[in-house]
PDB file of C-alpha atoms and ligand atoms in Angstrom:
ATOM      1  CA  UNK A  26      13.388 -12.893  14.246  1.00  0.00           C
ATOM      2  CA  UNK A  27      13.474  -9.317  13.003  1.00  0.00           C
ATOM      3  CA  UNK A  28       9.932  -8.772  14.230  1.00  0.00           C
ATOM      4  CA  UNK A  29      10.887  -5.541  15.933  1.00  0.00           C
ATOM      5  CA  UNK A  30      11.264  -3.638  12.692  1.00  0.00           C
ATOM      6  CA  UNK A  31       8.148  -4.615  10.768  1.00  0.00           C
ATOM      7  CA  UNK A  32       4.680  -3.558  11.832  1.00  0.00           C
ATOM      8  CA  UNK A  33       2.690  -6.303  13.516  1.00  0.00           C
ATOM      9  CA  UNK A  34       1.314  -8.820  11.056  1.00  0.00           C
ATOM     10  CA  UNK A  35      -2.423  -9.390  11.393  1.00  0.00           C
ATOM     11  CA  UNK A  36      -3.032 -11.008   8.022  1.00  0.00           C
ATOM     12  CA  UNK A  37      -3.491 -14.687   7.221  1.00  0.00           C
ATOM     13  CA  UNK A  38      -0.917 -14.472   4.435  1.00  0.00           C
ATOM     14  CA  UNK A  39       1.476 -12.103   6.200  1.00  0.00           C
ATOM     15  CA  UNK A  40       3.827 -14.841   7.437  1.00  0.00           C
ATOM     16  CA  UNK A  41       4.534 -15.979   3.896  1.00  0.00           C
ATOM     17  CA  UNK A  42       5.349 -12.463   2.768  1.00  0.00           C
ATOM     18  CA  UNK A  43       7.462 -11.689   5.833  1.00  0.00           C
ATOM     19  CA  UNK A  44       9.484 -14.847   5.383  1.00  0.00           C
ATOM     20  CA  UNK A  45      10.323 -13.937   1.764  1.00  0.00           C
ATOM     21  CA  UNK A  46      11.010 -10.338   2.728  1.00  0.00           C
ATOM     22  CA  UNK A  47      13.439 -11.415   5.423  1.00  0.00           C
ATOM     23  CA  UNK A  48      15.139 -13.968   3.205  1.00  0.00           C
ATOM     24  CA  UNK A  49      15.700 -11.368   0.469  1.00  0.00           C
ATOM     25  CA  UNK A  50      16.812  -8.835   3.048  1.00  0.00           C
ATOM     26  CA  UNK A  51      19.313 -11.296   4.532  1.00  0.00           C
ATOM     27  CA  UNK A  52      20.778 -12.106   1.112  1.00  0.00           C
ATOM     28  CA  UNK A  53      21.061  -8.468   0.040  1.00  0.00           C
ATOM     29  CA  UNK A  54      22.304  -7.493   3.518  1.00  0.00           C
ATOM     30  CA  UNK A  55      25.125 -10.047   3.498  1.00  0.00           C
ATOM     31  CA  UNK A  56      26.009  -9.045  -0.082  1.00  0.00           C
ATOM     32  CA  UNK A  57      26.092  -5.402   0.917  1.00  0.00           C
ATOM     33  CA  UNK A  58      28.471  -6.106   3.806  1.00  0.00           C
ATOM     34  CA  UNK A  59      30.776  -8.284   1.678  1.00  0.00           C
ATOM     35  CA  UNK A  60      30.934  -5.710  -1.110  1.00  0.00           C
ATOM     36  CA  UNK A  61      31.565  -2.865   1.318  1.00  0.00           C
ATOM     37  CA  UNK A  62      34.292  -4.745   3.186  1.00  0.00           C
ATOM     38  CA  UNK A  63      35.951  -5.691  -0.137  1.00  0.00           C
ATOM     39  CA  UNK A  64      35.753  -2.099  -1.346  1.00  0.00           C
ATOM     40  CA  UNK A  65      37.389  -0.702   1.801  1.00  0.00           C
ATOM     41  CA  UNK A  66      40.005  -3.487   1.860  1.00  0.00           C
ATOM     42  CA  UNK A  67      40.948  -2.799  -1.774  1.00  0.00           C
ATOM     43  CA  UNK A  68      41.180   0.923  -1.089  1.00  0.00           C
ATOM     44  CA  UNK A  69      43.701   0.238   1.655  1.00  0.00           C
ATOM     45  CA  UNK A  70      45.655  -2.622   0.071  1.00  0.00           C
ATOM     46  CA  UNK A  71      46.040  -0.959  -3.327  1.00  0.00           C
ATOM     47  CA  UNK A  72      46.523   2.610  -2.180  1.00  0.00           C
ATOM     48  CA  UNK A  73      49.241   4.729  -3.716  1.00  0.00           C
ATOM     49  CA  UNK A  74      52.668   4.233  -2.199  1.00  0.00           C
ATOM     50  CA  UNK A  75      56.087   5.546  -3.217  1.00  0.00           C
ATOM     51  CA  UNK A  76      57.587   3.376  -5.930  1.00  0.00           C
ATOM     52  CA  UNK A  77      54.404   1.471  -6.668  1.00  0.00           C
ATOM     53  CA  UNK A  78      53.418   1.292 -10.348  1.00  0.00           C
ATOM     54  CA  UNK A  79      49.997   0.695 -11.848  1.00  0.00           C
ATOM     55  CA  UNK A  80      49.551  -2.565 -13.698  1.00  0.00           C
ATOM     56  CA  UNK A  81      47.241  -3.193 -16.642  1.00  0.00           C
ATOM     57  CA  UNK A  82      44.811  -6.079 -16.256  1.00  0.00           C
ATOM     58  CA  UNK A  83      42.076  -7.195 -18.629  1.00  0.00           C
ATOM     59  CA  UNK A  84      40.105  -8.864 -15.845  1.00  0.00           C
ATOM     60  CA  UNK A  85      39.544 -12.434 -14.752  1.00  0.00           C
ATOM     61  CA  UNK A  86      37.167 -14.500 -16.864  1.00  0.00           C
ATOM     62  CA  UNK A  87      36.578 -17.206 -14.245  1.00  0.00           C
ATOM     63  CA  UNK A  88      35.750 -14.588 -11.607  1.00  0.00           C
ATOM     64  CA  UNK A  89      33.348 -12.806 -13.953  1.00  0.00           C
ATOM     65  CA  UNK A  90      31.529 -16.021 -14.806  1.00  0.00           C
ATOM     66  CA  UNK A  91      31.203 -16.838 -11.114  1.00  0.00           C
ATOM     67  CA  UNK A  92      29.809 -13.469 -10.090  1.00  0.00           C
ATOM     68  CA  UNK A  93      27.331 -13.552 -12.947  1.00  0.00           C
ATOM     69  CA  UNK A  94      26.097 -17.083 -12.365  1.00  0.00           C
ATOM     70  CA  UNK A  95      25.802 -16.918  -8.576  1.00  0.00           C
ATOM     71  CA  UNK A  96      23.420 -13.902  -8.495  1.00  0.00           C
ATOM     72  CA  UNK A  97      21.469 -15.397 -11.425  1.00  0.00           C
ATOM     73  CA  UNK A  98      21.020 -18.638  -9.481  1.00  0.00           C
ATOM     74  CA  UNK A  99      19.963 -16.710  -6.381  1.00  0.00           C
ATOM     75  CA  UNK A 100      17.312 -14.894  -8.418  1.00  0.00           C
ATOM     76  CA  UNK A 101      16.038 -18.138  -9.910  1.00  0.00           C
ATOM     77  CA  UNK A 102      15.771 -19.696  -6.443  1.00  0.00           C
ATOM     78  CA  UNK A 103      13.982 -16.602  -5.080  1.00  0.00           C
ATOM     79  CA  UNK A 104      11.550 -16.730  -7.991  1.00  0.00           C
ATOM     80  CA  UNK A 105      10.846 -20.394  -7.341  1.00  0.00           C
ATOM     81  CA  UNK A 106      10.309 -19.690  -3.648  1.00  0.00           C
ATOM     82  CA  UNK A 107       8.013 -16.695  -4.151  1.00  0.00           C
ATOM     83  CA  UNK A 108       5.920 -17.984  -7.058  1.00  0.00           C
ATOM     84  CA  UNK A 109       3.604 -20.115  -4.864  1.00  0.00           C
ATOM     85  CA  UNK A 110       2.944 -17.194  -2.496  1.00  0.00           C
ATOM     86  CA  UNK A 111       2.359 -14.821  -5.413  1.00  0.00           C
ATOM     87  CA  UNK A 112      -0.099 -17.126  -7.086  1.00  0.00           C
ATOM     88  CA  UNK A 113      -1.941 -17.876  -3.841  1.00  0.00           C
ATOM     89  CA  UNK A 114      -2.168 -14.269  -2.657  1.00  0.00           C
ATOM     90  CA  UNK A 115      -2.231 -12.133  -5.792  1.00  0.00           C
ATOM     91  CA  UNK A 116      -3.442 -14.354  -8.598  1.00  0.00           C
ATOM     92  CA  UNK A 117      -6.334 -16.156  -6.941  1.00  0.00           C
ATOM     93  CA  UNK A 118      -9.156 -15.164  -4.623  1.00  0.00           C
ATOM     94  CA  UNK A 119     -10.611 -17.416  -1.956  1.00  0.00           C
ATOM     95  CA  UNK A 120     -14.428 -17.172  -1.743  1.00  0.00           C
ATOM     96  CA  UNK A 121     -15.251 -13.846  -0.102  1.00  0.00           C
ATOM     97  CA  UNK A 122     -17.535 -13.087   2.811  1.00  0.00           C
ATOM     98  CA  UNK A 123     -17.569  -9.316   2.362  1.00  0.00           C
ATOM     99  CA  UNK A 124     -17.112  -7.189  -0.741  1.00  0.00           C
ATOM    100  CA  UNK A 125     -15.889  -3.623  -0.474  1.00  0.00           C
ATOM    101  CA  UNK A 126     -15.710  -1.272  -3.429  1.00  0.00           C
ATOM    102  CA  UNK A 127     -12.890   1.213  -3.098  1.00  0.00           C
ATOM    103  CA  UNK A 128     -12.413   4.095  -5.489  1.00  0.00           C
ATOM    104  CA  UNK A 129      -9.321   6.175  -4.932  1.00  0.00           C
ATOM    105  CA  UNK A 130      -9.227   9.821  -5.886  1.00  0.00           C
ATOM    106  CA  UNK A 131      -7.029  12.811  -5.170  1.00  0.00           C
ATOM    107  CA  UNK A 132      -6.892  12.645  -2.138  1.00  0.00           C
ATOM    108  CA  UNK A 133      -9.313  10.251  -0.518  1.00  0.00           C
ATOM    109  CA  UNK A 134     -10.404   6.651  -0.327  1.00  0.00           C
ATOM    110  CA  UNK A 135     -14.070   6.347  -1.249  1.00  0.00           C
ATOM    111  CA  UNK A 136     -15.587   3.193   0.188  1.00  0.00           C
ATOM    112  CA  UNK A 137     -18.882   1.655  -0.874  1.00  0.00           C
ATOM    113  CA  UNK A 138     -20.628  -1.591  -0.027  1.00  0.00           C
ATOM    114  CA  UNK A 139     -22.643  -3.416  -2.702  1.00  0.00           C
ATOM    115  CA  UNK A 140     -25.914  -3.339  -0.743  1.00  0.00           C
ATOM    116  CA  UNK A 141     -25.778   0.345   0.127  1.00  0.00           C
ATOM    117  CA  UNK A 142     -25.498   3.681  -1.677  1.00  0.00           C
ATOM    118  CA  UNK A 143     -23.657   5.270   1.187  1.00  0.00           C
ATOM    119  CA  UNK A 144     -20.110   6.363   0.452  1.00  0.00           C
ATOM    120  CA  UNK A 145     -17.640   6.392   3.310  1.00  0.00           C
ATOM    121  CA  UNK A 146     -14.680   8.682   3.069  1.00  0.00           C
ATOM    122  CA  UNK A 147     -11.333   7.383   4.298  1.00  0.00           C
ATOM    123  CA  UNK A 148     -12.840   4.665   6.431  1.00  0.00           C
ATOM    124  CA  UNK A 149     -13.605   1.020   5.887  1.00  0.00           C
ATOM    125  CA  UNK A 150     -15.288  -1.420   8.234  1.00  0.00           C
ATOM    126  CA  UNK A 151     -14.791  -5.157   7.936  1.00  0.00           C
ATOM    127  CA  UNK A 152     -15.260  -8.197  10.156  1.00  0.00           C
ATOM    128  CA  UNK A 153     -12.363 -10.123  11.666  1.00  0.00           C
ATOM    129  CA  UNK A 154     -11.521 -13.642  10.436  1.00  0.00           C
ATOM    130  CA  UNK A 155     -13.453 -13.174   7.194  1.00  0.00           C
ATOM    131  CA  UNK A 156     -12.194 -13.029   3.645  1.00  0.00           C
ATOM    132  CA  UNK A 157     -12.698  -9.488   2.366  1.00  0.00           C
ATOM    133  CA  UNK A 158     -12.697  -8.825  -1.355  1.00  0.00           C
ATOM    134  CA  UNK A 159     -11.592  -5.374  -2.378  1.00  0.00           C
ATOM    135  CA  UNK A 160     -12.655  -4.089  -5.801  1.00  0.00           C
ATOM    136  CA  UNK A 161     -10.186  -1.334  -6.370  1.00  0.00           C
ATOM    137  CA  UNK A 162     -10.576   1.543  -8.820  1.00  0.00           C
ATOM    138  CA  UNK A 163      -9.186   5.008  -9.343  1.00  0.00           C
ATOM    139  CA  UNK A 164     -11.019   7.978 -10.764  1.00  0.00           C
ATOM    140  CA  UNK A 165      -7.998  10.081 -11.625  1.00  0.00           C
ATOM    141  CA  UNK A 166      -4.349   9.047 -11.229  1.00  0.00           C
ATOM    142  CA  UNK A 167      -2.508   5.993  -9.924  1.00  0.00           C
ATOM    143  CA  UNK A 168      -2.855   5.484  -6.180  1.00  0.00           C
ATOM    144  CA  UNK A 169      -1.751   2.579  -4.034  1.00  0.00           C
ATOM    145  CA  UNK A 170      -3.853   0.768  -1.468  1.00  0.00           C
ATOM    146  CA  UNK A 171      -1.475  -0.015   1.377  1.00  0.00           C
ATOM    147  CA  UNK A 172      -2.140  -1.466   4.796  1.00  0.00           C
ATOM    148  CA  UNK A 173       1.210  -2.351   6.359  1.00  0.00           C
ATOM    149  CA  UNK A 174      -0.229  -4.646   9.037  1.00  0.00           C
ATOM    150  CA  UNK A 175      -2.241  -6.552   6.425  1.00  0.00           C
ATOM    151  CA  UNK A 176       0.893  -6.981   4.260  1.00  0.00           C
ATOM    152  CA  UNK A 177      -1.257  -5.778   1.410  1.00  0.00           C
ATOM    153  CA  UNK A 178      -0.252  -3.270  -1.229  1.00  0.00           C
ATOM    154  CA  UNK A 179      -1.984  -2.834  -4.540  1.00  0.00           C
ATOM    155  CA  UNK A 180      -1.971  -0.018  -7.073  1.00  0.00           C
ATOM    156  CA  UNK A 181      -5.275   1.540  -8.061  1.00  0.00           C
ATOM    157  CA  UNK A 182      -5.086   2.181 -11.784  1.00  0.00           C
ATOM    158  CA  UNK A 183      -7.461   4.479 -13.709  1.00  0.00           C
ATOM    159  CA  UNK A 184      -9.638   2.545 -16.132  1.00  0.00           C
ATOM    160  CA  UNK A 185      -9.214  -0.759 -14.338  1.00  0.00           C
ATOM    161  CA  UNK A 186     -10.995  -2.588 -11.567  1.00  0.00           C
ATOM    162  CA  UNK A 187      -8.494  -4.686  -9.672  1.00  0.00           C
ATOM    163  CA  UNK A 188      -9.721  -7.357  -7.294  1.00  0.00           C
ATOM    164  CA  UNK A 189      -7.678  -8.278  -4.258  1.00  0.00           C
ATOM    165  CA  UNK A 190      -8.394  -9.827  -0.910  1.00  0.00           C
ATOM    166  CA  UNK A 191      -7.297  -9.959   2.685  1.00  0.00           C
ATOM    167  CA  UNK A 192      -8.277 -11.720   5.874  1.00  0.00           C
ATOM    168  CA  UNK A 193      -7.424 -10.132   9.191  1.00  0.00           C
ATOM    169  CA  UNK A 194      -7.088 -12.166  12.360  1.00  0.00           C
ATOM    170  CA  UNK A 195      -7.063  -9.376  14.938  1.00  0.00           C
ATOM    171  CA  UNK A 196      -9.680  -6.669  15.530  1.00  0.00           C
ATOM    172  CA  UNK A 197      -8.368  -3.139  15.580  1.00  0.00           C
ATOM    173  CA  UNK A 198      -7.982   0.147  13.771  1.00  0.00           C
ATOM    174  CA  UNK A 199      -5.346   0.094  11.049  1.00  0.00           C
ATOM    175  CA  UNK A 200      -3.800   2.966   9.159  1.00  0.00           C
ATOM    176  CA  UNK A 201      -4.485   2.970   5.443  1.00  0.00           C
ATOM    177  CA  UNK A 202      -2.146   5.310   3.582  1.00  0.00           C
ATOM    178  CA  UNK A 203      -1.854   5.901  -0.130  1.00  0.00           C
ATOM    179  CA  UNK A 204       1.537   4.520  -1.130  1.00  0.00           C
ATOM    180  CA  UNK A 205       1.862   6.032  -4.572  1.00  0.00           C
ATOM    181  CA  UNK A 206       2.872   9.657  -5.008  1.00  0.00           C
ATOM    182  CA  UNK A 207      -0.391  10.925  -6.499  1.00  0.00           C
ATOM    183  CA  UNK A 208      -0.180  14.696  -6.328  1.00  0.00           C
ATOM    184  CA  UNK A 209       0.124  17.655  -4.019  1.00  0.00           C
ATOM    185  CA  UNK A 210      -2.061  16.203  -1.262  1.00  0.00           C
ATOM    186  CA  UNK A 211      -0.573  12.729  -1.372  1.00  0.00           C
ATOM    187  CA  UNK A 212       0.948  12.889   2.096  1.00  0.00           C
ATOM    188  CA  UNK A 213      -2.466  13.640   3.584  1.00  0.00           C
ATOM    189  CA  UNK A 214      -4.203  10.813   1.740  1.00  0.00           C
ATOM    190  CA  UNK A 215      -4.914   8.190   4.308  1.00  0.00           C
ATOM    191  CA  UNK A 216      -7.798   6.383   5.871  1.00  0.00           C
ATOM    192  CA  UNK A 217      -8.488   3.911   8.631  1.00  0.00           C
ATOM    193  CA  UNK A 218      -9.685   0.362   8.390  1.00  0.00           C
ATOM    194  CA  UNK A 219     -11.741  -0.819  11.328  1.00  0.00           C
ATOM    195  CA  UNK A 220     -11.647  -4.556  11.839  1.00  0.00           C
ATOM    196  CA  UNK A 221     -14.539  -5.534  14.075  1.00  0.00           C
ATOM    197  CA  UNK A 222     -15.496  -8.618  16.003  1.00  0.00           C
ATOM    198  CA  UNK A 223     -18.432 -10.421  14.327  1.00  0.00           C
ATOM    199  CA  UNK A 224     -20.957  -8.865  16.752  1.00  0.00           C
ATOM    200  CA  UNK A 225     -19.541  -5.367  16.371  1.00  0.00           C
ATOM    201  CA  UNK A 226     -19.495  -5.672  12.610  1.00  0.00           C
ATOM    202  CA  UNK A 227     -23.100  -6.839  12.544  1.00  0.00           C
ATOM    203  CA  UNK A 228     -24.039  -3.865  14.685  1.00  0.00           C
ATOM    204  CA  UNK A 229     -22.117  -1.443  12.507  1.00  0.00           C
ATOM    205  CA  UNK A 230     -23.627  -2.870   9.316  1.00  0.00           C
ATOM    206  CA  UNK A 231     -27.131  -2.684  10.767  1.00  0.00           C
ATOM    207  CA  UNK A 232     -26.613   0.950  11.668  1.00  0.00           C
ATOM    208  CA  UNK A 233     -24.857   2.034   8.504  1.00  0.00           C
ATOM    209  CA  UNK A 234     -25.749  -0.231   5.605  1.00  0.00           C
ATOM    210  CA  UNK A 235     -29.468  -0.763   6.062  1.00  0.00           C
ATOM    211  CA  UNK A 236     -32.178   0.707   3.817  1.00  0.00           C
ATOM    212  CA  UNK A 237     -33.087   3.176   6.548  1.00  0.00           C
ATOM    213  CA  UNK A 238     -29.602   4.498   6.877  1.00  0.00           C
ATOM    214  CA  UNK A 239     -29.539   4.705   3.118  1.00  0.00           C
ATOM    215  CA  UNK A 240     -32.684   6.789   2.872  1.00  0.00           C
ATOM    216  CA  UNK A 241     -31.632   9.312   5.501  1.00  0.00           C
ATOM    217  CA  UNK A 242     -28.308   9.565   3.828  1.00  0.00           C
ATOM    218  CA  UNK A 243     -29.845   9.959   0.383  1.00  0.00           C
ATOM    219  CA  UNK A 244     -31.688  13.153   1.336  1.00  0.00           C
ATOM    220  CA  UNK A 245     -29.483  16.024   0.333  1.00  0.00           C
ATOM    221  CA  UNK A 246     -29.824  19.184   2.368  1.00  0.00           C
ATOM    222  CA  UNK A 247     -31.959  21.378   0.114  1.00  0.00           C
ATOM    223  CA  UNK A 248     -31.511  24.436   2.275  1.00  0.00           C
ATOM    224  CA  UNK A 249     -28.581  25.957   0.510  1.00  0.00           C
ATOM    225  CA  UNK A 250     -29.576  29.206  -1.169  1.00  0.00           C
ATOM    226  CA  UNK A 251     -28.006  30.549  -4.301  1.00  0.00           C
ATOM    227  CA  UNK A 252     -25.251  32.951  -3.453  1.00  0.00           C
ATOM    228  CA  UNK A 253     -26.445  36.527  -3.290  1.00  0.00           C
ATOM    229  CA  UNK A 254     -25.475  38.411  -6.332  1.00  0.00           C
ATOM    230  CA  UNK A 255     -24.121  41.911  -6.031  1.00  0.00           C
ATOM    231  CA  UNK A 256     -26.783  44.492  -6.695  1.00  0.00           C
ATOM    232  CA  UNK A 257     -25.848  46.710  -9.549  1.00  0.00           C
ATOM    233  CA  UNK A 258     -28.203  49.414  -8.213  1.00  0.00           C
ATOM    234  CA  UNK A 259     -26.217  49.774  -4.980  1.00  0.00           C
ATOM    235  CA  UNK A 260     -23.027  50.075  -6.839  1.00  0.00           C
ATOM    236  CA  UNK A 261     -24.458  52.745  -9.037  1.00  0.00           C
ATOM    237  CA  UNK A 262     -25.699  54.888  -6.164  1.00  0.00           C
ATOM    238  CA  UNK A 263     -22.401  54.509  -4.372  1.00  0.00           C
ATOM    239  CA  UNK A 264     -20.425  55.281  -7.468  1.00  0.00           C
ATOM    240  CA  UNK A 265     -20.963  57.765 -10.248  1.00  0.00           C
ATOM    241  CA  UNK A 266     -24.495  58.932  -9.500  1.00  0.00           C
ATOM    242  CA  UNK A 267     -23.685  62.512 -10.356  1.00  0.00           C
ATOM    243  CA  UNK A 268     -24.761  64.091 -13.534  1.00  0.00           C
TER     244      UNK A 268
HETATM  245 CU1  LIG B 308      -3.112   8.683  -3.647  1.00  0.00          CU
END
């Protein structure tokens, strides 16, 4: 249920997260409706009417204990239910097949693979059905690695390398926005993650991560000339050349 309003889940751990999300949403949704209905009902029932006098009340101790304990119990139950998912997804890493080094900066994702010097801007390529380890860093401010379909969101924090993982079960091209307001260009900070079939990934890696690709990439274009400086002589002849 409720699948129409979340992006498609393509992650191995997405079901677990969606289930918790929907449970919490159902609880808060029902609470919201009850509170709103009670509020409107009280507004009507206790509205001002001719001859009606206000009455002082110090409250109801039983009621207050109940509405303190019930939400507290709900939170304890939610914690107990989400702790296993948290520890499995966020606190431990299954053995990885691919490692990707991501360094966020204002306003790009810089992607590097351990066996290559090449830096990809705003694009990542990974194979389907493989555990991908992401080593996440930031070189300036806090950013947030977010791929809605992967059900993965992780802050990139300056001075730290944070390791996370995902495993995608469906090839495709997935939007990869920054989910932490990181400056003026934040809204334009996004990349794409390409999840390839094993054959396509092998092909891509052979074309982009090999030593040859590295060496052609490593050659910087040495053709740029220093900017021409203004000639003082010209200025002088054009200006005050008179005696
Ligand atoms: Cu950002």
